[in-house]
């Protein structure tokens, strides 16, 4: 070690000799509303087009403009794309958060900091690059108003130069981002190139983190969960959607609106084969969905926790009057003013038993964007098949972040409309019992308003009714109906998607998780085995009521860790309650700080409990 | 009356149905309830119009009034929404199937208290529906509490409580929200109610009928402005309402000096025979002034308060296909494999 070097400088020097290739977490710290999102998507897509698996997570404030926002890109050759606690590269653009942003760079990592903030660049255990964005932007953009937007694109060029991202990939990503707008494409390409050139001339090359072309993204695509859900609704044949804006669910219906406008108009008349209504509140949204479902349309709404609260009463009507309906719940933290832009799985227990009296509902829980698409279709299908409310339990992480995925499978089965009798059926049958259990599955036959047969009508009500849908307050009638609804729920258990089970030889520890936890849990299992010698089996539950494979999995393992992204271990509690004979085996791993789940959290909590 | 109708056996309407074909289950409301009179008026109106009962959707919320759809048109599908939310349910069902004839019955608590917000937004959207409020100024099923339409100074049964709050004027609000068919009536004025319902059912949008319908059990005492006696003594019809459906020939010469005529979008005619007032229901300012005046002095005007037949219902605003969305085949509701492939390619 030369005598002028500090220990940490020596560490940095030493790390330069061991480059980490295609494994980097980049965190961009900017100001909300400054147009940084485009720049971040360009970086993400450039890495993707170089064949390196990537994910992009946007940590944004509940604010339109001015508050801090972070965008985390994880690029990983092996496809580990969950949230990771360690940050390798920080791009510091925000004066308000610069101190904490500088502090989060992992020792030996890289800080790329705006010259205006360089007073904060005081760490000697990291590589620091100071970039005069203000000067560079003047050279590429004469319009002072546009400079604010363009300035962020400059850092894509700087990062490209430092990490080895190919400029062709950056250019292609810019073309994708600004598709069809030649002026914007040129301006952004110029800005990125300016950053690249400036870095080449002025910054010392580093060899700590490198990226290089790979082939791990061949055939893959990048999409957000909410857009995937909208595509599922489109191909699920939805005809009525009603919604009220709420973060993080709004984009489900906004994406859907775009697709329906494009693909769902009658070729001859130009008329819409759908209706989407932005309602006045969530009560109206779900009311419209129930009205449409009652009249026979495939209908859904999308919302988040506070909206679910308002939809509670209508959910009870759907359950007791047996009206098909679908609610997409893109879960987020807390009440209306809680942390609306942070993720969690906090609505599981609530939605499972939402509303009054004895209620229990079917929840489909997608674990990736492909399942957002598939389960959106399946939710519409099951709602009509089971004549009840179906919840699609997404979350902010899954719904609003960028995920790499295989292309979705085209719809594999025809649309089924459930047990609906038309006028001809009624002529043949001479009548029907709306709430009778003819087939032994707890599901009655229904007719739609407007069916031209004088035996078709029945009166739909939440109040007591007998098999013929007649008003009744008789104890025996009420109980009979409740028992049939319970039986119908057992039918649902057989119809919901099976769990995904990964078993390893000789593993004794079981892990049970659901939803967006999947990536982090898979990575945690890898770490547990590779670094700690702990083999695990894994079951990913995709629905409530949980199918029979859940009991079987827990029975096979002496201990099962249930991973919940909520404080109160909601899934673990449901399982302990319903599988009470196995409850002693069920342990809990919980994560509830609003950030997406990371593998380390799972590893640490599991090892800690194993060591006791 | 046309020849064809005259040829029908006695009691049959233009589609061959008897009045009894429009009946429902037996009412469970209190004897003498104003709501039952309105139910009878609905039955007669539908019979006279020759409405196909299976093509009707009966909508309601929760409350005494909302029980009544069970008491008419047994051959029509009906639904009790949750309290105050008939408007949302009706919006959804009317979008799902634009061919349905929608008759909604709600109450003053259902519409003007718990459901006021959703009601106003439904009116703004102008869904095609006859929206009847059976307005008695109180909650019957929960034993007589004031509702939001109770007039200020009204006395509660028992004489111990006076309503201190300003009443919600359903008609004024409906007009303000853009409703183009607004009427007020009294359940005991069965001719007027029946004709207004017939006209409302031919309106191409939301038609709001605010019908004072006394609660004989909880709000029929002195000091109530919604009692039978008060309504009978104070009712002041703006005109004598008659309705001539488009399928009937016009046989009377409606002199402009004695009659105001409103021609509806389907060619039907509302005729308003002048009484003591010279009232033009197409004048929104006049309508609002009338309601304002009535609210100020406790005047109970009845009749067609505001009507503009040039109305664009929600389904047309949304440019939805004419056939029911509910039963569109998969070939229409699921885009092709080519579209699917194209979409997937766009994310690569």
Short mmCIF file of N, CA, C and O in Angstrom, two decimals, chain A residues 45 176 219-223 227 231 234-235 237 259 263-264 270-281 283-284 287-288 291-292 294-297 313-314 373 408-411 413-415 417 447-451 453-454 456-461, chain B residues 54-55 57-60 66-67 69-70 74-83 85 88-89 91-93 95-98 100 117-118 121-122 125 314 318-322 325-328 330 332-337 339-340 342-344 346-348:
data_model
loop_
_atom_site.label_atom_id
_atom_site.label_comp_id
_atom_site.label_asym_id
_atom_site.label_seq_id
_atom_site.Cartn_x
_atom_site.Cartn_y
_atom_site.Cartn_z
N UNK A 45 -34.15 -0.19 -20.24
CA UNK A 45 -34.36 -0.88 -21.51
C UNK A 45 -33.04 -1.13 -22.25
O UNK A 45 -32.89 -2.14 -22.95
N UNK A 176 -37.46 3.58 -28.52
CA UNK A 176 -38.62 2.87 -27.96
C UNK A 176 -39.43 3.80 -27.06
O UNK A 176 -40.65 3.84 -27.12
N UNK A 219 -36.34 -13.15 -26.25
CA UNK A 219 -37.76 -13.49 -26.24
C UNK A 219 -38.54 -12.90 -25.08
O UNK A 219 -39.75 -13.08 -24.98
N UNK A 220 -37.86 -12.20 -24.18
CA UNK A 220 -38.55 -11.65 -23.00
C UNK A 220 -39.16 -10.29 -23.32
O UNK A 220 -38.85 -9.68 -24.34
N UNK A 221 -39.99 -9.84 -22.38
CA UNK A 221 -40.53 -8.48 -22.53
C UNK A 221 -40.52 -7.79 -21.17
O UNK A 221 -40.27 -8.41 -20.15
N UNK A 222 -40.77 -6.48 -21.20
CA UNK A 222 -40.86 -5.71 -19.95
C UNK A 222 -42.25 -5.10 -19.87
O UNK A 222 -42.73 -4.49 -20.83
N UNK A 223 -42.88 -5.26 -18.72
CA UNK A 223 -44.24 -4.76 -18.58
C UNK A 223 -44.55 -4.52 -17.11
O UNK A 223 -43.94 -5.12 -16.23
N UNK A 227 -50.65 -3.02 -16.33
CA UNK A 227 -50.92 -3.12 -17.76
C UNK A 227 -51.25 -4.57 -18.11
O UNK A 227 -52.13 -4.84 -18.93
N UNK A 231 -54.62 -6.04 -19.87
CA UNK A 231 -54.63 -6.92 -21.05
C UNK A 231 -55.44 -8.19 -20.75
O UNK A 231 -56.19 -8.68 -21.60
N UNK A 234 -59.01 -7.27 -21.09
CA UNK A 234 -59.33 -7.12 -22.52
C UNK A 234 -59.61 -8.48 -23.15
O UNK A 234 -60.63 -8.67 -23.81
N UNK A 235 -58.70 -9.43 -22.91
CA UNK A 235 -58.88 -10.75 -23.52
C UNK A 235 -59.84 -11.64 -22.73
O UNK A 235 -60.27 -12.67 -23.22
N UNK A 237 -62.69 -10.60 -22.13
CA UNK A 237 -64.01 -10.24 -22.64
C UNK A 237 -64.80 -9.33 -21.71
O UNK A 237 -66.02 -9.38 -21.67
N UNK A 259 -56.68 0.38 -24.55
CA UNK A 259 -56.84 -0.85 -25.34
C UNK A 259 -58.26 -1.01 -25.88
O UNK A 259 -58.46 -1.44 -27.02
N UNK A 263 -59.28 -1.61 -29.66
CA UNK A 263 -59.63 -2.95 -30.13
C UNK A 263 -61.10 -3.34 -29.96
O UNK A 263 -61.48 -4.43 -30.37
N UNK A 264 -61.91 -2.53 -29.32
CA UNK A 264 -63.24 -3.01 -29.02
C UNK A 264 -64.35 -2.08 -29.55
O UNK A 264 -65.24 -1.66 -28.81
N UNK A 270 -68.82 1.39 -35.75
CA UNK A 270 -67.87 2.17 -34.96
C UNK A 270 -68.27 2.30 -33.51
O UNK A 270 -67.61 2.98 -32.72
N UNK A 271 -69.36 1.64 -33.14
CA UNK A 271 -69.83 1.76 -31.74
C UNK A 271 -69.03 0.87 -30.80
O UNK A 271 -68.49 -0.16 -31.20
N UNK A 272 -69.01 1.28 -29.54
CA UNK A 272 -68.22 0.58 -28.53
C UNK A 272 -68.92 -0.70 -28.09
O UNK A 272 -70.13 -0.71 -27.89
N UNK A 273 -68.13 -1.76 -27.95
CA UNK A 273 -68.68 -3.01 -27.41
C UNK A 273 -68.34 -3.13 -25.93
O UNK A 273 -68.16 -4.20 -25.40
N UNK A 274 -68.24 -1.99 -25.28
CA UNK A 274 -67.89 -1.94 -23.86
C UNK A 274 -68.33 -0.59 -23.31
O UNK A 274 -68.66 0.33 -24.08
N UNK A 275 -68.29 -0.49 -21.99
CA UNK A 275 -68.50 0.81 -21.33
C UNK A 275 -67.53 0.91 -20.17
O UNK A 275 -67.45 0.00 -19.35
N UNK A 276 -66.80 1.99 -20.14
CA UNK A 276 -65.93 2.26 -18.98
C UNK A 276 -66.40 3.57 -18.36
O UNK A 276 -66.56 4.56 -19.05
N UNK A 277 -66.64 3.53 -17.06
CA UNK A 277 -67.15 4.72 -16.38
C UNK A 277 -66.21 5.12 -15.26
O UNK A 277 -65.89 4.31 -14.39
N UNK A 278 -65.78 6.35 -15.28
CA UNK A 278 -65.09 6.88 -14.10
C UNK A 278 -66.17 7.37 -13.15
O UNK A 278 -66.85 8.35 -13.42
N UNK A 279 -66.35 6.64 -12.07
CA UNK A 279 -67.46 6.92 -11.17
C UNK A 279 -67.14 8.04 -10.20
O UNK A 279 -66.04 8.56 -10.17
N UNK A 280 -68.15 8.41 -9.40
CA UNK A 280 -67.98 9.50 -8.44
C UNK A 280 -67.33 9.05 -7.14
O UNK A 280 -66.86 9.88 -6.37
N UNK A 281 -67.33 7.77 -6.87
CA UNK A 281 -66.66 7.24 -5.70
C UNK A 281 -66.60 5.72 -5.83
O UNK A 281 -67.15 5.15 -6.79
N UNK A 283 -68.01 3.50 -3.97
CA UNK A 283 -69.31 2.84 -3.74
C UNK A 283 -70.05 2.75 -5.07
O UNK A 283 -70.63 1.73 -5.43
N UNK A 284 -70.02 3.86 -5.81
CA UNK A 284 -70.68 3.86 -7.12
C UNK A 284 -69.97 2.89 -8.07
O UNK A 284 -70.64 2.18 -8.84
N UNK A 287 -71.00 -0.50 -7.24
CA UNK A 287 -72.43 -0.59 -7.52
C UNK A 287 -72.69 -0.81 -9.00
O UNK A 287 -73.53 -1.63 -9.40
N UNK A 288 -71.97 -0.06 -9.82
CA UNK A 288 -72.12 -0.21 -11.27
C UNK A 288 -71.68 -1.61 -11.71
O UNK A 288 -72.30 -2.21 -12.59
N UNK A 291 -74.44 -3.95 -10.76
CA UNK A 291 -75.58 -3.76 -11.65
C UNK A 291 -75.33 -4.42 -13.00
O UNK A 291 -76.19 -5.13 -13.55
N UNK A 292 -74.12 -4.22 -13.49
CA UNK A 292 -73.76 -4.81 -14.78
C UNK A 292 -73.70 -6.33 -14.68
O UNK A 292 -74.18 -7.05 -15.57
N UNK A 294 -75.29 -8.23 -12.57
CA UNK A 294 -76.68 -8.72 -12.41
C UNK A 294 -77.36 -8.81 -13.78
O UNK A 294 -78.07 -9.76 -14.07
N UNK A 295 -77.10 -7.82 -14.62
CA UNK A 295 -77.71 -7.81 -15.95
C UNK A 295 -76.94 -8.70 -16.93
O UNK A 295 -77.31 -8.79 -18.10
N UNK A 296 -75.86 -9.32 -16.47
CA UNK A 296 -75.20 -10.33 -17.30
C UNK A 296 -73.90 -9.93 -17.95
O UNK A 296 -73.33 -10.71 -18.71
N UNK A 297 -73.41 -8.73 -17.67
CA UNK A 297 -72.15 -8.30 -18.29
C UNK A 297 -70.96 -8.77 -17.45
O UNK A 297 -71.07 -8.95 -16.25
N UNK A 313 -69.85 -2.95 1.72
CA UNK A 313 -71.27 -3.30 1.79
C UNK A 313 -71.74 -3.98 0.50
O UNK A 313 -72.47 -4.97 0.54
N UNK A 314 -71.31 -3.45 -0.63
CA UNK A 314 -71.69 -4.05 -1.91
C UNK A 314 -71.12 -5.46 -2.05
O UNK A 314 -71.71 -6.32 -2.71
N UNK A 373 -52.05 -11.00 -15.76
CA UNK A 373 -52.82 -11.18 -17.01
C UNK A 373 -53.75 -12.40 -16.92
O UNK A 373 -54.95 -12.31 -17.15
N UNK A 408 -46.89 -13.50 -22.66
CA UNK A 408 -48.03 -14.21 -22.08
C UNK A 408 -48.53 -15.27 -23.05
O UNK A 408 -48.35 -15.17 -24.26
N UNK A 409 -49.20 -16.28 -22.47
CA UNK A 409 -49.84 -17.29 -23.32
C UNK A 409 -51.17 -16.75 -23.80
O UNK A 409 -51.92 -16.15 -23.03
N UNK A 410 -51.49 -16.98 -25.05
CA UNK A 410 -52.81 -16.54 -25.53
C UNK A 410 -53.91 -17.29 -24.76
O UNK A 410 -53.64 -18.36 -24.21
N UNK A 411 -55.12 -16.72 -24.72
CA UNK A 411 -56.20 -17.38 -23.98
C UNK A 411 -56.33 -18.84 -24.43
O UNK A 411 -56.31 -19.13 -25.62
N UNK A 413 -58.74 -21.15 -23.22
CA UNK A 413 -60.07 -21.78 -23.19
C UNK A 413 -61.13 -20.75 -23.57
O UNK A 413 -60.93 -19.55 -23.35
N UNK A 414 -62.24 -21.23 -24.12
CA UNK A 414 -63.30 -20.28 -24.50
C UNK A 414 -63.90 -19.61 -23.26
O UNK A 414 -63.80 -20.14 -22.15
N UNK A 415 -64.48 -18.45 -23.47
CA UNK A 415 -65.12 -17.73 -22.37
C UNK A 415 -66.37 -18.50 -21.94
O UNK A 415 -67.22 -18.83 -22.76
N UNK A 417 -69.76 -18.58 -19.56
CA UNK A 417 -70.62 -17.58 -18.91
C UNK A 417 -71.34 -18.10 -17.68
O UNK A 417 -72.22 -17.44 -17.14
N UNK A 447 -81.02 -16.31 -14.33
CA UNK A 447 -81.51 -15.78 -15.60
C UNK A 447 -81.14 -14.30 -15.63
O UNK A 447 -80.90 -13.69 -14.59
N UNK A 448 -81.10 -13.74 -16.81
CA UNK A 448 -80.74 -12.33 -16.92
C UNK A 448 -81.98 -11.47 -17.13
O UNK A 448 -82.94 -11.91 -17.80
N UNK A 449 -81.99 -10.27 -16.58
CA UNK A 449 -83.09 -9.34 -16.85
C UNK A 449 -83.27 -9.22 -18.36
O UNK A 449 -82.30 -9.19 -19.11
N UNK A 450 -84.51 -9.16 -18.78
CA UNK A 450 -84.78 -9.02 -20.21
C UNK A 450 -84.96 -10.35 -20.92
O UNK A 450 -85.26 -10.37 -22.11
N UNK A 451 -84.80 -11.46 -20.21
CA UNK A 451 -85.02 -12.77 -20.85
C UNK A 451 -86.50 -12.91 -21.21
O UNK A 451 -87.36 -12.82 -20.34
N UNK A 453 -89.19 -14.62 -21.36
CA UNK A 453 -89.96 -15.79 -20.93
C UNK A 453 -90.58 -15.43 -19.59
O UNK A 453 -89.88 -14.90 -18.71
N UNK A 454 -91.87 -15.71 -19.45
CA UNK A 454 -92.52 -15.24 -18.22
C UNK A 454 -92.17 -16.06 -16.98
O UNK A 454 -92.62 -15.78 -15.89
N UNK A 456 -88.85 -16.37 -16.33
CA UNK A 456 -87.45 -16.01 -16.13
C UNK A 456 -87.21 -15.16 -14.88
O UNK A 456 -86.18 -15.27 -14.24
N UNK A 457 -88.20 -14.33 -14.54
CA UNK A 457 -87.93 -13.31 -13.53
C UNK A 457 -87.79 -13.88 -12.13
O UNK A 457 -88.40 -14.89 -11.78
N UNK A 458 -86.96 -13.23 -11.36
CA UNK A 458 -86.88 -13.48 -9.93
C UNK A 458 -86.47 -12.16 -9.29
O UNK A 458 -86.03 -11.24 -9.98
N UNK A 459 -86.61 -12.07 -7.98
CA UNK A 459 -86.26 -10.82 -7.31
C UNK A 459 -84.95 -11.02 -6.56
O UNK A 459 -84.81 -11.93 -5.76
N UNK A 460 -84.01 -10.15 -6.85
CA UNK A 460 -82.67 -10.26 -6.27
C UNK A 460 -82.57 -9.39 -5.02
O UNK A 460 -82.85 -8.20 -5.07
N UNK A 461 -82.19 -10.01 -3.94
CA UNK A 461 -82.12 -9.25 -2.68
C UNK A 461 -81.07 -9.84 -1.76
O UNK A 461 -80.75 -11.01 -1.82
N UNK B 54 -91.44 -8.68 -19.30
CA UNK B 54 -90.13 -9.34 -19.19
C UNK B 54 -88.99 -8.44 -19.66
O UNK B 54 -87.83 -8.75 -19.43
N UNK B 55 -89.35 -7.33 -20.31
CA UNK B 55 -88.32 -6.40 -20.76
C UNK B 55 -88.02 -5.29 -19.77
O UNK B 55 -87.26 -4.37 -20.06
N UNK B 57 -86.65 -3.85 -16.10
CA UNK B 57 -85.81 -4.07 -14.92
C UNK B 57 -86.35 -3.19 -13.80
O UNK B 57 -86.48 -1.97 -13.98
N UNK B 58 -86.70 -3.83 -12.68
CA UNK B 58 -87.21 -3.08 -11.52
C UNK B 58 -86.06 -2.87 -10.55
O UNK B 58 -85.45 -3.82 -10.09
N UNK B 59 -85.80 -1.62 -10.26
CA UNK B 59 -84.63 -1.32 -9.43
C UNK B 59 -85.07 -0.59 -8.17
O UNK B 59 -86.04 0.17 -8.19
N UNK B 60 -84.33 -0.83 -7.10
CA UNK B 60 -84.67 -0.15 -5.86
C UNK B 60 -83.50 -0.18 -4.92
O UNK B 60 -82.50 -0.86 -5.15
N UNK B 66 -88.59 0.90 -1.32
CA UNK B 66 -87.79 -0.03 -2.12
C UNK B 66 -88.31 -1.45 -2.06
O UNK B 66 -87.88 -2.31 -2.83
N UNK B 67 -89.25 -1.69 -1.15
CA UNK B 67 -89.90 -3.01 -1.15
C UNK B 67 -90.90 -3.13 -2.29
O UNK B 67 -91.22 -4.23 -2.73
N UNK B 69 -91.08 -2.67 -5.57
CA UNK B 69 -90.92 -3.34 -6.87
C UNK B 69 -91.31 -4.82 -6.83
O UNK B 69 -91.59 -5.43 -7.85
N UNK B 70 -91.35 -5.37 -5.62
CA UNK B 70 -91.81 -6.75 -5.48
C UNK B 70 -93.32 -6.84 -5.67
O UNK B 70 -93.84 -7.93 -5.88
N UNK B 74 -94.63 -8.97 -11.73
CA UNK B 74 -94.01 -10.23 -11.31
C UNK B 74 -93.13 -10.85 -12.39
O UNK B 74 -92.23 -11.62 -12.09
N UNK B 75 -93.41 -10.52 -13.64
CA UNK B 75 -92.64 -11.14 -14.73
C UNK B 75 -91.39 -10.36 -15.10
O UNK B 75 -90.73 -10.67 -16.09
N UNK B 76 -91.09 -9.34 -14.29
CA UNK B 76 -89.88 -8.56 -14.55
C UNK B 76 -88.84 -8.85 -13.48
O UNK B 76 -89.18 -9.06 -12.32
N UNK B 77 -87.58 -8.86 -13.87
CA UNK B 77 -86.50 -9.01 -12.90
C UNK B 77 -86.45 -7.77 -12.01
O UNK B 77 -86.64 -6.65 -12.49
N UNK B 78 -86.18 -8.01 -10.73
CA UNK B 78 -86.08 -6.87 -9.82
C UNK B 78 -84.89 -7.04 -8.90
O UNK B 78 -84.36 -8.13 -8.73
N UNK B 79 -84.45 -5.93 -8.33
CA UNK B 79 -83.31 -6.00 -7.41
C UNK B 79 -83.43 -4.95 -6.31
O UNK B 79 -83.84 -3.82 -6.55
N UNK B 80 -83.12 -5.37 -5.10
CA UNK B 80 -82.86 -4.44 -4.00
C UNK B 80 -81.36 -4.21 -3.96
O UNK B 80 -80.61 -5.16 -3.71
N UNK B 81 -80.96 -2.99 -4.18
CA UNK B 81 -79.53 -2.68 -4.03
C UNK B 81 -79.23 -2.59 -2.54
O UNK B 81 -80.00 -3.05 -1.72
N UNK B 82 -78.10 -2.02 -2.18
CA UNK B 82 -77.93 -1.65 -0.79
C UNK B 82 -78.49 -0.25 -0.62
O UNK B 82 -78.84 0.43 -1.59
N UNK B 83 -78.59 0.20 0.63
CA UNK B 83 -79.30 1.44 0.93
C UNK B 83 -78.68 2.63 0.20
O UNK B 83 -77.50 2.92 0.36
N UNK B 85 -78.15 3.08 -2.98
CA UNK B 85 -77.26 2.83 -4.12
C UNK B 85 -77.98 2.30 -5.35
O UNK B 85 -77.36 1.73 -6.24
N UNK B 88 -76.42 3.59 -8.58
CA UNK B 88 -75.20 2.97 -9.10
C UNK B 88 -75.52 1.63 -9.77
O UNK B 88 -75.03 1.33 -10.86
N UNK B 89 -76.36 0.84 -9.11
CA UNK B 89 -76.75 -0.45 -9.68
C UNK B 89 -77.45 -0.23 -11.02
O UNK B 89 -77.17 -0.91 -12.01
N UNK B 91 -77.16 2.27 -13.04
CA UNK B 91 -76.20 2.73 -14.05
C UNK B 91 -75.51 1.53 -14.69
O UNK B 91 -75.41 1.43 -15.92
N UNK B 92 -75.07 0.60 -13.84
CA UNK B 92 -74.39 -0.59 -14.37
C UNK B 92 -75.30 -1.46 -15.20
O UNK B 92 -74.93 -1.89 -16.31
N UNK B 93 -76.51 -1.71 -14.70
CA UNK B 93 -77.40 -2.62 -15.45
C UNK B 93 -77.86 -1.97 -16.76
O UNK B 93 -78.00 -2.65 -17.77
N UNK B 95 -76.12 0.02 -18.58
CA UNK B 95 -75.02 -0.07 -19.54
C UNK B 95 -74.91 -1.49 -20.09
O UNK B 95 -74.63 -1.70 -21.28
N UNK B 96 -75.12 -2.46 -19.21
CA UNK B 96 -74.99 -3.86 -19.62
C UNK B 96 -76.06 -4.25 -20.62
O UNK B 96 -75.84 -5.12 -21.47
N UNK B 97 -77.23 -3.62 -20.52
CA UNK B 97 -78.31 -3.96 -21.43
C UNK B 97 -79.15 -2.72 -21.71
O UNK B 97 -80.02 -2.34 -20.93
N UNK B 98 -78.88 -2.11 -22.84
CA UNK B 98 -79.58 -0.86 -23.18
C UNK B 98 -81.01 -1.10 -23.60
O UNK B 98 -81.77 -0.14 -23.79
N UNK B 100 -83.30 -2.71 -21.89
CA UNK B 100 -84.21 -2.83 -20.76
C UNK B 100 -84.98 -1.54 -20.53
O UNK B 100 -84.46 -0.45 -20.75
N UNK B 117 -75.46 11.65 -3.03
CA UNK B 117 -74.32 11.83 -3.94
C UNK B 117 -74.45 10.98 -5.18
O UNK B 117 -74.37 11.47 -6.31
N UNK B 118 -74.70 9.69 -4.97
CA UNK B 118 -74.80 8.78 -6.12
C UNK B 118 -76.00 9.14 -7.00
O UNK B 118 -75.95 9.05 -8.22
N UNK B 121 -75.13 12.09 -9.28
CA UNK B 121 -74.22 11.70 -10.37
C UNK B 121 -74.93 10.85 -11.42
O UNK B 121 -74.63 10.93 -12.60
N UNK B 122 -75.88 10.03 -10.95
CA UNK B 122 -76.66 9.27 -11.93
C UNK B 122 -77.46 10.23 -12.82
O UNK B 122 -77.52 10.06 -14.04
N UNK B 125 -75.39 11.78 -15.41
CA UNK B 125 -75.06 10.89 -16.54
C UNK B 125 -76.26 10.68 -17.46
O UNK B 125 -76.11 10.29 -18.60
N UNK B 314 -77.13 8.19 -21.35
CA UNK B 314 -75.74 7.81 -21.11
C UNK B 314 -75.21 6.82 -22.15
O UNK B 314 -74.10 6.95 -22.64
N UNK B 318 -72.03 7.36 -24.57
CA UNK B 318 -70.89 6.43 -24.59
C UNK B 318 -70.78 5.71 -25.93
O UNK B 318 -69.87 4.89 -26.10
N UNK B 319 -71.70 5.98 -26.81
CA UNK B 319 -71.67 5.38 -28.15
C UNK B 319 -71.60 3.85 -28.09
O UNK B 319 -70.83 3.20 -28.81
N UNK B 320 -72.41 3.27 -27.20
CA UNK B 320 -72.40 1.82 -27.02
C UNK B 320 -73.29 1.16 -28.08
O UNK B 320 -74.30 1.73 -28.48
N UNK B 321 -72.90 -0.03 -28.49
CA UNK B 321 -73.72 -0.78 -29.45
C UNK B 321 -75.16 -0.93 -28.93
O UNK B 321 -75.39 -0.92 -27.72
N UNK B 322 -76.10 -1.06 -29.84
CA UNK B 322 -77.51 -1.11 -29.44
C UNK B 322 -77.89 -2.41 -28.75
O UNK B 322 -78.75 -2.45 -27.88
N UNK B 325 -74.67 -5.38 -24.14
CA UNK B 325 -73.27 -5.75 -23.92
C UNK B 325 -73.21 -7.11 -23.22
O UNK B 325 -72.29 -7.90 -23.45
N UNK B 326 -74.21 -7.35 -22.37
CA UNK B 326 -74.20 -8.54 -21.53
C UNK B 326 -74.07 -9.83 -22.32
O UNK B 326 -73.42 -10.77 -21.87
N UNK B 327 -74.66 -9.87 -23.49
CA UNK B 327 -74.72 -11.14 -24.22
C UNK B 327 -73.94 -11.10 -25.53
O UNK B 327 -74.15 -11.94 -26.41
N UNK B 328 -73.01 -10.16 -25.65
CA UNK B 328 -72.17 -10.14 -26.85
C UNK B 328 -71.35 -11.44 -26.91
O UNK B 328 -70.87 -11.91 -25.89
N UNK B 330 -68.25 -14.12 -27.76
CA UNK B 330 -66.80 -14.06 -27.60
C UNK B 330 -66.10 -13.49 -28.83
O UNK B 330 -65.08 -12.81 -28.73
N UNK B 332 -66.87 -11.11 -30.45
CA UNK B 332 -66.86 -9.65 -30.37
C UNK B 332 -66.05 -9.17 -29.16
O UNK B 332 -65.35 -8.16 -29.23
N UNK B 333 -66.15 -9.91 -28.06
CA UNK B 333 -65.56 -9.38 -26.82
C UNK B 333 -64.10 -9.78 -26.62
O UNK B 333 -63.43 -9.24 -25.76
N UNK B 334 -63.62 -10.76 -27.37
CA UNK B 334 -62.20 -11.13 -27.22
C UNK B 334 -61.46 -10.85 -28.52
O UNK B 334 -61.75 -11.46 -29.55
N UNK B 335 -60.51 -9.93 -28.49
CA UNK B 335 -59.76 -9.61 -29.71
C UNK B 335 -59.05 -10.85 -30.26
O UNK B 335 -58.81 -11.82 -29.55
N UNK B 336 -58.67 -10.77 -31.52
CA UNK B 336 -58.13 -11.94 -32.22
C UNK B 336 -56.73 -12.31 -31.75
O UNK B 336 -56.05 -11.55 -31.06
N UNK B 337 -56.28 -13.49 -32.17
CA UNK B 337 -54.94 -13.94 -31.87
C UNK B 337 -53.90 -13.00 -32.48
O UNK B 337 -52.85 -12.74 -31.90
N UNK B 339 -54.17 -9.78 -32.86
CA UNK B 339 -54.06 -8.62 -31.97
C UNK B 339 -53.21 -8.99 -30.76
O UNK B 339 -52.35 -8.22 -30.32
N UNK B 340 -53.44 -10.20 -30.25
CA UNK B 340 -52.67 -10.66 -29.09
C UNK B 340 -51.17 -10.67 -29.40
O UNK B 340 -50.36 -10.13 -28.63
N UNK B 342 -49.57 -9.11 -31.71
CA UNK B 342 -49.10 -7.75 -31.96
C UNK B 342 -48.82 -7.04 -30.63
O UNK B 342 -47.80 -6.37 -30.46
N UNK B 343 -49.73 -7.23 -29.68
CA UNK B 343 -49.56 -6.62 -28.37
C UNK B 343 -48.31 -7.14 -27.67
O UNK B 343 -47.51 -6.36 -27.12
N UNK B 344 -48.15 -8.44 -27.69
CA UNK B 344 -46.99 -9.03 -27.01
C UNK B 344 -45.69 -8.51 -27.62
O UNK B 344 -44.73 -8.20 -26.92
N UNK B 346 -45.15 -5.70 -28.86
CA UNK B 346 -44.89 -4.30 -28.52
C UNK B 346 -44.15 -4.13 -27.20
O UNK B 346 -43.63 -3.06 -26.90
N UNK B 347 -44.10 -5.18 -26.39
CA UNK B 347 -43.40 -5.08 -25.10
C UNK B 347 -41.97 -5.60 -25.15
O UNK B 347 -41.28 -5.61 -24.15
N UNK B 348 -41.59 -6.10 -26.31
CA UNK B 348 -40.24 -6.69 -26.41
C UNK B 348 -39.18 -5.62 -26.58
O UNK B 348 -39.45 -4.54 -27.04
#
